[in-house]
mmCIF file of C-alpha atoms in Angstrom:
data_model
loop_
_atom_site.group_PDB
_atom_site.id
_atom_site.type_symbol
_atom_site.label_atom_id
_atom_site.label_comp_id
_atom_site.label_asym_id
_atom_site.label_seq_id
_atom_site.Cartn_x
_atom_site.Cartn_y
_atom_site.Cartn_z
ATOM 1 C CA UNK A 1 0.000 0.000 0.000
ATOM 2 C CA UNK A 2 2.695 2.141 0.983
ATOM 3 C CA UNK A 3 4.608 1.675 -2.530
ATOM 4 C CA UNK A 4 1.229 2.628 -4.260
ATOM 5 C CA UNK A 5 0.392 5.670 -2.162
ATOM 6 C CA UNK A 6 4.121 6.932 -3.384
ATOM 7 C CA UNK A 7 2.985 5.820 -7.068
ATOM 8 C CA UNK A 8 0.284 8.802 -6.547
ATOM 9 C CA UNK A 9 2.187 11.326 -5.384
ATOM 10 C CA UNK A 10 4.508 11.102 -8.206
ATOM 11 C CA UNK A 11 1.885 11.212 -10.673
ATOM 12 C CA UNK A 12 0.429 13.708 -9.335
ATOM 13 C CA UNK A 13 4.091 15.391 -9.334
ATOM 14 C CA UNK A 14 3.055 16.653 -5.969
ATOM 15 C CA UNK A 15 5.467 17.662 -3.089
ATOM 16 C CA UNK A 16 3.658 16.579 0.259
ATOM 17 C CA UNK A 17 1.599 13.695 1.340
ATOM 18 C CA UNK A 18 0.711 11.946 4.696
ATOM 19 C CA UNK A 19 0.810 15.452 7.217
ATOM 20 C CA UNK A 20 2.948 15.082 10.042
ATOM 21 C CA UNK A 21 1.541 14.443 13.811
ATOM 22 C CA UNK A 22 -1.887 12.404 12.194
ATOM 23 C CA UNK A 23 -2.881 16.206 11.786
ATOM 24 C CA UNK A 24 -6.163 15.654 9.305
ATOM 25 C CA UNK A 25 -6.371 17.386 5.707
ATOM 26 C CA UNK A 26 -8.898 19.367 4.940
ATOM 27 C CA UNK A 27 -10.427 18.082 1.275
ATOM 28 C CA UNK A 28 -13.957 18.248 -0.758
ATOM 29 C CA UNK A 29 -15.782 15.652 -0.834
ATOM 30 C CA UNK A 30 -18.860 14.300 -2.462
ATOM 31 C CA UNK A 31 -21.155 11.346 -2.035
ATOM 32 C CA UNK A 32 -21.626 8.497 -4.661
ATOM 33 C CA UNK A 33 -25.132 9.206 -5.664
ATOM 34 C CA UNK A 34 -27.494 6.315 -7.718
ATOM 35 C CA UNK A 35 -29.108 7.849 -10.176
ATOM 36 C CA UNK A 36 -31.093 7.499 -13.565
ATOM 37 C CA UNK A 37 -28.833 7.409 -16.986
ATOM 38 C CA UNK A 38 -29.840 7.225 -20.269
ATOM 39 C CA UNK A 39 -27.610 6.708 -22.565
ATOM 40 C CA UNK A 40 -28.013 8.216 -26.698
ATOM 41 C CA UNK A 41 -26.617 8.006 -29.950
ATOM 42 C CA UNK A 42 -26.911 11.449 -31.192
ATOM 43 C CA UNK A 43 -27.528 11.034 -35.242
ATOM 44 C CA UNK A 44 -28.888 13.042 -37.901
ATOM 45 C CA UNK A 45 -31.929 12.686 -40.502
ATOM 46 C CA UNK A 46 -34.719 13.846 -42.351
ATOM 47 C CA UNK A 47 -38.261 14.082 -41.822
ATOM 48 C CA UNK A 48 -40.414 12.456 -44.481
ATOM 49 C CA UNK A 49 -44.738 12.759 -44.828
ATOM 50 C CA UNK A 50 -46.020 9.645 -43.546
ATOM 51 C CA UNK A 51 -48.036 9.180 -46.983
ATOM 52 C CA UNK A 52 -47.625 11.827 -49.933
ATOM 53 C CA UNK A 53 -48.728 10.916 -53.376
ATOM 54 C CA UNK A 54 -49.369 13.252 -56.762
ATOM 55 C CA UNK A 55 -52.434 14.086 -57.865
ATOM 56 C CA UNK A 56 -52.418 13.405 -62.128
ATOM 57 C CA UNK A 57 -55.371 12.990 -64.156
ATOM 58 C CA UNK A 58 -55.578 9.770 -66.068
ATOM 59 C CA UNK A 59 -58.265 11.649 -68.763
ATOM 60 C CA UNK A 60 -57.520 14.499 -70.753
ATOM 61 C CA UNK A 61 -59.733 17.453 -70.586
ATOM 62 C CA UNK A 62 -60.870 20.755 -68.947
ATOM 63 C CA UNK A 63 -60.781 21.455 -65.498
ATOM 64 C CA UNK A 64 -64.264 22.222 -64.693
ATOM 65 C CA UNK A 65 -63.989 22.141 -60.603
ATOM 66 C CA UNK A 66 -61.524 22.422 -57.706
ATOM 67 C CA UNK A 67 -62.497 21.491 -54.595
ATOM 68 C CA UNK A 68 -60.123 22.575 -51.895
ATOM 69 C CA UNK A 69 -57.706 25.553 -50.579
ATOM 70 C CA UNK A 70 -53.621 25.227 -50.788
ATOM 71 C CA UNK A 71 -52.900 24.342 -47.777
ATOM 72 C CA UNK A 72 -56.488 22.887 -46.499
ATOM 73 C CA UNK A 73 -56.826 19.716 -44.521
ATOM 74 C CA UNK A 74 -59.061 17.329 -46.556
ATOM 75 C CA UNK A 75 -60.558 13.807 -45.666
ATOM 76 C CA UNK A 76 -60.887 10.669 -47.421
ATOM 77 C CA UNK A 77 -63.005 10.712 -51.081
ATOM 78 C CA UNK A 78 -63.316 14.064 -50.734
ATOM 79 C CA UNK A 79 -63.454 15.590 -54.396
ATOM 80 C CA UNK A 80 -59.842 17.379 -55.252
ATOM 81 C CA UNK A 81 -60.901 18.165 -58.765
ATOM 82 C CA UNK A 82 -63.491 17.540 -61.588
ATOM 83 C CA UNK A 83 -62.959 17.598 -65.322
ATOM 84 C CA UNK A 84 -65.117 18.239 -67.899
ATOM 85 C CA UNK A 85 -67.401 15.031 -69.069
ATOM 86 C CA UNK A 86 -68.981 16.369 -71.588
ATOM 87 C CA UNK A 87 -67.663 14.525 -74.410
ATOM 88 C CA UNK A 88 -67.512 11.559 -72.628
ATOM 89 C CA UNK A 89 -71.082 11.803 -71.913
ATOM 90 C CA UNK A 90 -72.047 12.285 -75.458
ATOM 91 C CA UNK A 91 -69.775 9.203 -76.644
ATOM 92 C CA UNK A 92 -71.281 7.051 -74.160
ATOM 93 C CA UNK A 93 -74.716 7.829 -75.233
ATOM 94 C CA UNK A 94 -73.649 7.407 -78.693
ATOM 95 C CA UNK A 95 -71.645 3.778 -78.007
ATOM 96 C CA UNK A 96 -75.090 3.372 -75.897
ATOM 97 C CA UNK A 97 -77.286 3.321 -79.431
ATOM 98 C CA UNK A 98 -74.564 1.301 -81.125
ATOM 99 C CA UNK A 99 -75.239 -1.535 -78.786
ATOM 100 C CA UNK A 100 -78.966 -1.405 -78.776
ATOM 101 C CA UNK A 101 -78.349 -1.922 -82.597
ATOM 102 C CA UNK A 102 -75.860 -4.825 -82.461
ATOM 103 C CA UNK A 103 -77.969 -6.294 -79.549
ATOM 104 C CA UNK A 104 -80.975 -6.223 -82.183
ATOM 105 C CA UNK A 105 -79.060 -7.194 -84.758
ATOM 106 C CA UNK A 106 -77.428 -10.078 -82.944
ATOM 107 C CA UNK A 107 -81.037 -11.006 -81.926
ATOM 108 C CA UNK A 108 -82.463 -11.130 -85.601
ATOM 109 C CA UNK A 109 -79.252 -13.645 -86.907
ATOM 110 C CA UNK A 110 -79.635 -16.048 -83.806
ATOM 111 C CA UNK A 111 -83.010 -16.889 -85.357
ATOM 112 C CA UNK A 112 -81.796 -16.754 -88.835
ATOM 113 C CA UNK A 113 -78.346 -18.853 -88.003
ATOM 114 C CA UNK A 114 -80.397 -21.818 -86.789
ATOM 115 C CA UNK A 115 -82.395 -22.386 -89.849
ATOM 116 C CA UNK A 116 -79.249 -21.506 -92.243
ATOM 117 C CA UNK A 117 -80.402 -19.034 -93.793
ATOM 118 C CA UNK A 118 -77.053 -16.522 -93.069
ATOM 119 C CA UNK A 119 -73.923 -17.714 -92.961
ATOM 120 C CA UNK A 120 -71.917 -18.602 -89.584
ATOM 121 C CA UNK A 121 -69.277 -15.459 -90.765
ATOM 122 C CA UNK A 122 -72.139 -12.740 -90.603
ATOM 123 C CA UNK A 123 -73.358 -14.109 -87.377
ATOM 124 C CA UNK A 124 -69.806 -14.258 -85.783
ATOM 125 C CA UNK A 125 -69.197 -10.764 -87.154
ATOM 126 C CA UNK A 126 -73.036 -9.406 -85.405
ATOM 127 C CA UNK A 127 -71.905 -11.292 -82.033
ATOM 128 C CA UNK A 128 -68.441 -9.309 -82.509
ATOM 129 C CA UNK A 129 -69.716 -6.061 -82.815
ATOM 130 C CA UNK A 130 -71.784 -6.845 -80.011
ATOM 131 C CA UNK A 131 -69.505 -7.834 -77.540
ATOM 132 C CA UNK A 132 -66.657 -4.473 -78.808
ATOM 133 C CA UNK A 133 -69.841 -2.086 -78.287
ATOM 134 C CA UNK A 134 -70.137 -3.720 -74.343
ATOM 135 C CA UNK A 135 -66.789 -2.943 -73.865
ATOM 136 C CA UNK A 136 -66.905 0.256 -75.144
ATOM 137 C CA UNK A 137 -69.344 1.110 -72.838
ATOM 138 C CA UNK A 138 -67.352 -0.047 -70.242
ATOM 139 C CA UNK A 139 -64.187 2.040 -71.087
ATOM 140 C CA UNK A 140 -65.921 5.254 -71.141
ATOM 141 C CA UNK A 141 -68.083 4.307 -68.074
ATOM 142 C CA UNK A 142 -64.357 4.058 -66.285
ATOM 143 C CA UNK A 143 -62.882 6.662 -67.754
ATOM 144 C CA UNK A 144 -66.556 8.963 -66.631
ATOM 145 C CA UNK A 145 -65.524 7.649 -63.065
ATOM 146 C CA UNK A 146 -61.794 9.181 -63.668
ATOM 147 C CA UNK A 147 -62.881 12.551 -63.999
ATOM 148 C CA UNK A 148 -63.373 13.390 -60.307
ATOM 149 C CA UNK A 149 -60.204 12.854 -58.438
ATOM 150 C CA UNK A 150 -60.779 12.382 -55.411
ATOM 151 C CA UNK A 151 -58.466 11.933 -51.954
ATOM 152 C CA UNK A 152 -56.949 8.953 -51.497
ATOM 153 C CA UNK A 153 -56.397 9.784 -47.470
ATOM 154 C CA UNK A 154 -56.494 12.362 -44.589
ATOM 155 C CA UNK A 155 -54.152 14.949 -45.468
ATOM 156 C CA UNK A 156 -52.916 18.468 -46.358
ATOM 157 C CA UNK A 157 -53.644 19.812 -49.782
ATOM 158 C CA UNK A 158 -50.147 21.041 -51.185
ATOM 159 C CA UNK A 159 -49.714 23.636 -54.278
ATOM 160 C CA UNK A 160 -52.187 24.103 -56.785
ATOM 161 C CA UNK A 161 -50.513 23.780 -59.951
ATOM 162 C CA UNK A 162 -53.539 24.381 -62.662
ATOM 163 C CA UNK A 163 -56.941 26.469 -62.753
ATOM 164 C CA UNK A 164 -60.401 25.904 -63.753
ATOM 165 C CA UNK A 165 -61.145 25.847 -67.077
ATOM 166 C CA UNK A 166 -57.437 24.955 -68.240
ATOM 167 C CA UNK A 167 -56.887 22.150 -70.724
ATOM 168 C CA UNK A 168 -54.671 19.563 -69.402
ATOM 169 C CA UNK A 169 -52.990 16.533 -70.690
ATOM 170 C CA UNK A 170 -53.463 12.874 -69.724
ATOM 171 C CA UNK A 171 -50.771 12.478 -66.772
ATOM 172 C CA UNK A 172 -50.642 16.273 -65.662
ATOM 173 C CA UNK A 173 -49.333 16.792 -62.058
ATOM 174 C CA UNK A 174 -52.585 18.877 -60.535
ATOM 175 C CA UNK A 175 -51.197 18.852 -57.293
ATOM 176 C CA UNK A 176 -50.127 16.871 -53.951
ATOM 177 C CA UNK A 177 -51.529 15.537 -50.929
ATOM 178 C CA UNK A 178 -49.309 14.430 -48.255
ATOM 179 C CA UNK A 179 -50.357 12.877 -44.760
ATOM 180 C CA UNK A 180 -47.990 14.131 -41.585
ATOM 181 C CA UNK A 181 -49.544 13.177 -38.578
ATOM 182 C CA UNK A 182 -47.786 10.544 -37.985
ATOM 183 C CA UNK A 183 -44.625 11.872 -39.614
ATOM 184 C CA UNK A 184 -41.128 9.790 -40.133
ATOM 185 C CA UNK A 185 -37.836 10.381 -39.230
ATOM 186 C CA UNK A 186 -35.058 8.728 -41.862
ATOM 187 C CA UNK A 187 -31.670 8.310 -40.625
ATOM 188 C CA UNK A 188 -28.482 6.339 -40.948
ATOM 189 C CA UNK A 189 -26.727 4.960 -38.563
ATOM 190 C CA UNK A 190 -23.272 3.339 -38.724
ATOM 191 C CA UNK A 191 -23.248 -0.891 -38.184
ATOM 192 C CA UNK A 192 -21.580 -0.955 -35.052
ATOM 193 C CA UNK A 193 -24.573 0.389 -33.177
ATOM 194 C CA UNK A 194 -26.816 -2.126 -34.648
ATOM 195 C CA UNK A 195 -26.774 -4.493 -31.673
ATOM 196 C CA UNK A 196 -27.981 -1.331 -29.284
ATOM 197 C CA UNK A 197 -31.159 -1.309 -31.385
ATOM 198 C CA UNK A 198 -34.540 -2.165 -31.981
ATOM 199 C CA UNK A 199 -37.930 -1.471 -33.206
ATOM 200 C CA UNK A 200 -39.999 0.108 -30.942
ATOM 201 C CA UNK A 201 -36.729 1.929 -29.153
ATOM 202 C CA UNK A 202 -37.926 5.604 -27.971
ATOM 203 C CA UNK A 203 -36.444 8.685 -30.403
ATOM 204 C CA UNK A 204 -36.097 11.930 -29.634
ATOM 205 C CA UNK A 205 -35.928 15.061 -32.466
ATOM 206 C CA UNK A 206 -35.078 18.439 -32.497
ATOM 207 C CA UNK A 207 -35.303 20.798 -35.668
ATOM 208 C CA UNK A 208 -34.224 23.947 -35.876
ATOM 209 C CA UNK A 209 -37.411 26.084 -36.306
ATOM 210 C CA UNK A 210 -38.659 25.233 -32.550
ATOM 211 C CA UNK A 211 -35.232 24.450 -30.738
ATOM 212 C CA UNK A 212 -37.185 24.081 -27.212
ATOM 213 C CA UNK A 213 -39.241 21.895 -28.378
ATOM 214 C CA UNK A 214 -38.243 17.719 -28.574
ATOM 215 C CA UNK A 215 -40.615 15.738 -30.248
ATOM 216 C CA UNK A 216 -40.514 11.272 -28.940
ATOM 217 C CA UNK A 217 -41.535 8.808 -31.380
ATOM 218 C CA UNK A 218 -40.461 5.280 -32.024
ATOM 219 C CA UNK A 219 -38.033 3.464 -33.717
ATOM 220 C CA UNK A 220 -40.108 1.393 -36.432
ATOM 221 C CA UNK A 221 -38.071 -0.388 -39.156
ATOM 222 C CA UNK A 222 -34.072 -1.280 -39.396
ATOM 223 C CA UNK A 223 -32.867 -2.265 -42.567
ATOM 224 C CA UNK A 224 -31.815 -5.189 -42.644
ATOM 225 C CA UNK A 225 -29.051 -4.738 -45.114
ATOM 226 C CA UNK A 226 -26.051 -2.679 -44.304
ATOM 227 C CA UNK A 227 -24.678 0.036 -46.889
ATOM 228 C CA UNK A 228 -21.599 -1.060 -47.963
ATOM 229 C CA UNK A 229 -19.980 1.797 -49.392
ATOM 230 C CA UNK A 230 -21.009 4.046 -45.825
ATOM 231 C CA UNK A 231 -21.300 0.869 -43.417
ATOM 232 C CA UNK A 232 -24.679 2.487 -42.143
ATOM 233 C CA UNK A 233 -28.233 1.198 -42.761
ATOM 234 C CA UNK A 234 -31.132 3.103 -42.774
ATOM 235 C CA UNK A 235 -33.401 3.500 -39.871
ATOM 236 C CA UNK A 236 -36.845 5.124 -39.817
ATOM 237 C CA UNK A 237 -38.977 6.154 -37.108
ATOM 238 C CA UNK A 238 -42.723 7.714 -36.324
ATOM 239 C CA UNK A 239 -43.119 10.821 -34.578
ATOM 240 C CA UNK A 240 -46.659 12.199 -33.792
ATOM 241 C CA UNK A 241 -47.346 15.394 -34.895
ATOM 242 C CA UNK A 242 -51.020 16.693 -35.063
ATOM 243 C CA UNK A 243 -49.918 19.855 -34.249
ATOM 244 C CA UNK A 244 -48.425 20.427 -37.353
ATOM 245 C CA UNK A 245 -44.892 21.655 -36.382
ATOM 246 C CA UNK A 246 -42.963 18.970 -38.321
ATOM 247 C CA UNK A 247 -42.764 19.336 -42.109
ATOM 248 C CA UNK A 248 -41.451 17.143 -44.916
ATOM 249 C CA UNK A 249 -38.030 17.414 -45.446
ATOM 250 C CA UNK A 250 -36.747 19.159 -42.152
ATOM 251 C CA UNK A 251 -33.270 18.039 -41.186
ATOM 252 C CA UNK A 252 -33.157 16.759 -37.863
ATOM 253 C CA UNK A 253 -30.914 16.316 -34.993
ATOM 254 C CA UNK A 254 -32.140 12.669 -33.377
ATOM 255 C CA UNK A 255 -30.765 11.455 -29.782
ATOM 256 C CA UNK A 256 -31.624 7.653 -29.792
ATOM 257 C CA UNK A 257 -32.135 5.854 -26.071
ATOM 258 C CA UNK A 258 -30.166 2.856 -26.506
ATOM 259 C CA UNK A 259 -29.681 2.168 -22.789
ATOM 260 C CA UNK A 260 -31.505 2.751 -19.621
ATOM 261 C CA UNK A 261 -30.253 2.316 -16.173
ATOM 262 C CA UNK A 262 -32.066 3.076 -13.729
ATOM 263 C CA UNK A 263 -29.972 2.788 -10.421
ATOM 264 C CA UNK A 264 -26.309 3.870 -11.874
ATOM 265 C CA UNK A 265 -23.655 5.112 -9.390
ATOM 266 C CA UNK A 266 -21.895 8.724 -10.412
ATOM 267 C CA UNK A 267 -19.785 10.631 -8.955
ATOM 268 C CA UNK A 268 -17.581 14.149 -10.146
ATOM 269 C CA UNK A 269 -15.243 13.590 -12.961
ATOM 270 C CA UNK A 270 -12.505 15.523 -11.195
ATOM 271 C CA UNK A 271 -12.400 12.677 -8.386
ATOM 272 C CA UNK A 272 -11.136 10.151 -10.841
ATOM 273 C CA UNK A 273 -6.930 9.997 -11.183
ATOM 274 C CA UNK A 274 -6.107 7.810 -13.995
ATOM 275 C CA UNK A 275 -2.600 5.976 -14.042
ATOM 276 C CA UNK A 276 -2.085 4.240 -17.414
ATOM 277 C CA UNK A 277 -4.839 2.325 -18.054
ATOM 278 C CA UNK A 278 -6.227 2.456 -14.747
ATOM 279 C CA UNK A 279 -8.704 4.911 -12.792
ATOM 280 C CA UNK A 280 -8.112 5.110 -9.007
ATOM 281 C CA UNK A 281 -10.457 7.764 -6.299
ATOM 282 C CA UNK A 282 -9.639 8.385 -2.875
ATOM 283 C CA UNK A 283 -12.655 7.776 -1.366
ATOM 284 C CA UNK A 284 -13.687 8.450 2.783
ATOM 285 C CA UNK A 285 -13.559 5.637 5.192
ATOM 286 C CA UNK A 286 -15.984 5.558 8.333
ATOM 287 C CA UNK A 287 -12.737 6.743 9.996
ATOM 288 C CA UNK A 288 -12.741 9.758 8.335
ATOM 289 C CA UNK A 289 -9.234 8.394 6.564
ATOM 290 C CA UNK A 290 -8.398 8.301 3.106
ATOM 291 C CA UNK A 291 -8.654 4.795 0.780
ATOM 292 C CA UNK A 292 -7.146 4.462 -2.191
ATOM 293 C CA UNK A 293 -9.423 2.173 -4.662
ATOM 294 C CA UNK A 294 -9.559 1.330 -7.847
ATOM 295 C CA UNK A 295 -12.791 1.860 -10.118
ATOM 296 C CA UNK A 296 -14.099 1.028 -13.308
ATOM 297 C CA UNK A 297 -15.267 3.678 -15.425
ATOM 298 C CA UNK A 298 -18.961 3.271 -17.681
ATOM 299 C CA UNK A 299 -19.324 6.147 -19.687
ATOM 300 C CA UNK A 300 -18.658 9.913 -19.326
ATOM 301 C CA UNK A 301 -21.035 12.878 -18.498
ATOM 302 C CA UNK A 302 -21.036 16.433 -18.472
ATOM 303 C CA UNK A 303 -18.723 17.072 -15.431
ATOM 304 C CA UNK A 304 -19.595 13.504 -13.864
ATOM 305 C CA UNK A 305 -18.556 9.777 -14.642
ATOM 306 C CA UNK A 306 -20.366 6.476 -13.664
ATOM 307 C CA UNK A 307 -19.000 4.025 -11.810
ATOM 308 C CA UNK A 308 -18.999 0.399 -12.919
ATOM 309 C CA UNK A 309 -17.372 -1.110 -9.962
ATOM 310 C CA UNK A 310 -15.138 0.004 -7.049
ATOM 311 C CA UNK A 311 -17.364 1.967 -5.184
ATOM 312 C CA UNK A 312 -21.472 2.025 -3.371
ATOM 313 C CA UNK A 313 -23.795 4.370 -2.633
ATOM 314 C CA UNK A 314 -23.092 6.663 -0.402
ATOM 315 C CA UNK A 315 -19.841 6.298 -0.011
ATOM 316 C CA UNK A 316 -17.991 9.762 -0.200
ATOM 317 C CA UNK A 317 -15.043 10.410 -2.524
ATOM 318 C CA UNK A 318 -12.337 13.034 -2.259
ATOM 319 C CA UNK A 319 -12.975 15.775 -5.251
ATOM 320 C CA UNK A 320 -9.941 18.140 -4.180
ATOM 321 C CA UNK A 321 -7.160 18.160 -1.931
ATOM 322 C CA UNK A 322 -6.317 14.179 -2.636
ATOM 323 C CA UNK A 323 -3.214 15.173 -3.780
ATOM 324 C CA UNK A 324 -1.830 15.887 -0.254
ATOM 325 C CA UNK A 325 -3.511 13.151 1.156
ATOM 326 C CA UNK A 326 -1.862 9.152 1.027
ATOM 327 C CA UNK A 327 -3.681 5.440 2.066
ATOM 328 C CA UNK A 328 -4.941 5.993 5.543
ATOM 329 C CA UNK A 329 -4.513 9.905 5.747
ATOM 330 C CA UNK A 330 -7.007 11.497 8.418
ATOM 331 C CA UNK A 331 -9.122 13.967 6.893
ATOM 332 C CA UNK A 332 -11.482 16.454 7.227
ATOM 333 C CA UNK A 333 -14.667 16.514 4.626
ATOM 334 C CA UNK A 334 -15.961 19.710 3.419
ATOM 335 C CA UNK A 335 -19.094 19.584 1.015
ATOM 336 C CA UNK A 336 -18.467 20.213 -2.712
ATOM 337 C CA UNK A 337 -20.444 23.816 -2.832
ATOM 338 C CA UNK A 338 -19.033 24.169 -6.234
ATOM 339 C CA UNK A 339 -21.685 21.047 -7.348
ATOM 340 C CA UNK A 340 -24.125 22.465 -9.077
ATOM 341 C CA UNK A 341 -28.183 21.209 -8.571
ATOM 342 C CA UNK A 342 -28.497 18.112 -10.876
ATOM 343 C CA UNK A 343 -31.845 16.645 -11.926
ATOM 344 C CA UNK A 344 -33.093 13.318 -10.982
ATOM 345 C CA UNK A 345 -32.149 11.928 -14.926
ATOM 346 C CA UNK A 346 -29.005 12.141 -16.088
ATOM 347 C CA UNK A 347 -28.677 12.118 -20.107
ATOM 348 C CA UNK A 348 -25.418 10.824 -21.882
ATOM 349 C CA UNK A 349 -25.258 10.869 -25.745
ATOM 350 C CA UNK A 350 -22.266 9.212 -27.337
ATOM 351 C CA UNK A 351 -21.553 10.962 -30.566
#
């Protein structure tokens, strides 16, 4: 013990040590406190609409109606926009005659087929035309349908990209809907924190147009292929939103909880004294004397360290003055006033 207390002083490089007559140093100390830790990967990403789609016509023609605001919130089959059926009207009435004809037609050579009196060509050629004018009818029926778009989910109108009474072409972007409550968040993270996750795993976001704010959602799909090129793979997660704040295609700063302990033991970074590869604290015996001990180190926090092993709750370790203290040094505790008020939950994010 003795050869190890001398190991200290000259690392610290230190004149002093054990104070002569058993006189006791006067050091700060502070307690080993058990505390809540969560520990984050801090990542970055994009948010993405939960659903977006374009609205394009699949008919040519004018638009005779529009039935929303940019920027309105519109439901399910409610009409987006209507184009002008005239035409279509007037072909399907017209188709409409053509196959009350061949239907009569086709009647009158059924009877006449029978008795021979017409040859099986005409007859195939009346139940042709027959059966072309049906789906005729059936084409512009659909295509009738096609001329009120409707909404295809709850969602936000986006820009309105034609008027009423403009021609358009088959295929035309009109406009967009997208859905954002839910909304995702799209990140990659590199392989090696893989094994730390899974779906379900609580997310937090920040974006810069309401940095107070921090919006949870939950980790929802992992890729289960790894990028090669970037040795990341893509993770998404679900946010709610149904206060609108999040938009499609914010960049935003994610802290993932990959580990939770509830019970972790911390004390002040500035008690640890590392020697090679090895962290050592004085800590306070019931005697009011000095111990060396040596400590495992978890991870790090803003001005504070967990402890892994060496040391239990409660126990109180020496924060300044150790240098001029040795193994079995009488001391004198004052409290660490310098410690600031700490929360119940401490948060660690590993970059």
């Amino acid at each position: 013990m003795f050869g190890l207390f001398v190991l200290f002083l000259a690392g610290c490089g230190k004149q002093g040590g054990m104070p002569h007559g058993g006189f006791a140093v006067s050091v700060v100390a502070a307690p080993v406190k058990e505390e809540r830790i969560e520990e984050k990967i801090s990542l970055v990403g994009t948010l993405v609409a939960n659903e977006t789609v374009e609205i394009k016509n699949q008919v040519a023609g004018v638009i005779e109606q529009i039935g929303f605001e940019e920027g309105q919130t519109v439901k399910k089959g409610q009409m987006l926009f209507m184009i002008d059926a005239h035409k279509l009207n007037a072909t399907l009435a017209q188709t409409e005659a053509n196959l009350s004809m061949a239907q009569t037609t086709f009647d009158r050579l059924s009877s006449l087929i029978s008795a021979g009196a017409i040859s099986q060509q005409e007859f195939d050629q009346a139940k042709s035309d027959l059966e072309v004018n049906k789906a005729k009818i059936d084409l512009i029926k659909a295509q009738l349908a096609e001329t009120v778009l409707p909404a295809s989910f709850d969602g936000v109108m986006g820009e309105r990209k034609v008027s009423v009474g403009q021609f358009v072409e088959q295929g035309t972007t009109l406009s967009y809907l997208i859905s954002q409550d839910p909304i995702k968040a799209e990140f990659r993270t590199p392989e090696r924190f893989l094994g730390q996750l899974k779906e379900g795993q609580s997310i937090q976001v920040t974006v810069a147009a309401y940095p107070d704010d921090i919006f949870d959602g939950d980790v929802y799909f992992i890729d289960p292929q790894v990028e090669e090129q970037t040795r990341t793979a893509l993770i998404k997660a679900k946010l709610p939103n149904s206060e609108g704040k999040l938009r499609q295609g914010m960049f935003a700063n994610l802290d993932l909880l990959v580990n939770v302990r509830s019970k972790a033991l911390t004390i002040p970074e500035e008690a640890l004294i590392p020697k090679g590869d090895e962290v050592y604290v004085f800590a306070v015996d019931s005697e009011s004397k000095a111990q060396i001990k040596p400590v495992k180190v978890g991870i790090r926090l803003a001005g504070k360290a967990e402890i892994l092993e060496g040391l239990s709750a409660g126990e109180n370790v020496i924060v300044e003055g150790y240098q001029k203290v040795g193994p079995g040094s009488p001391v004198k505790m004052k409290d660490n006033s310098s410690e600031t008020t700490e929360s119940n939950s401490t948060e660690n994010s590993v970059k």
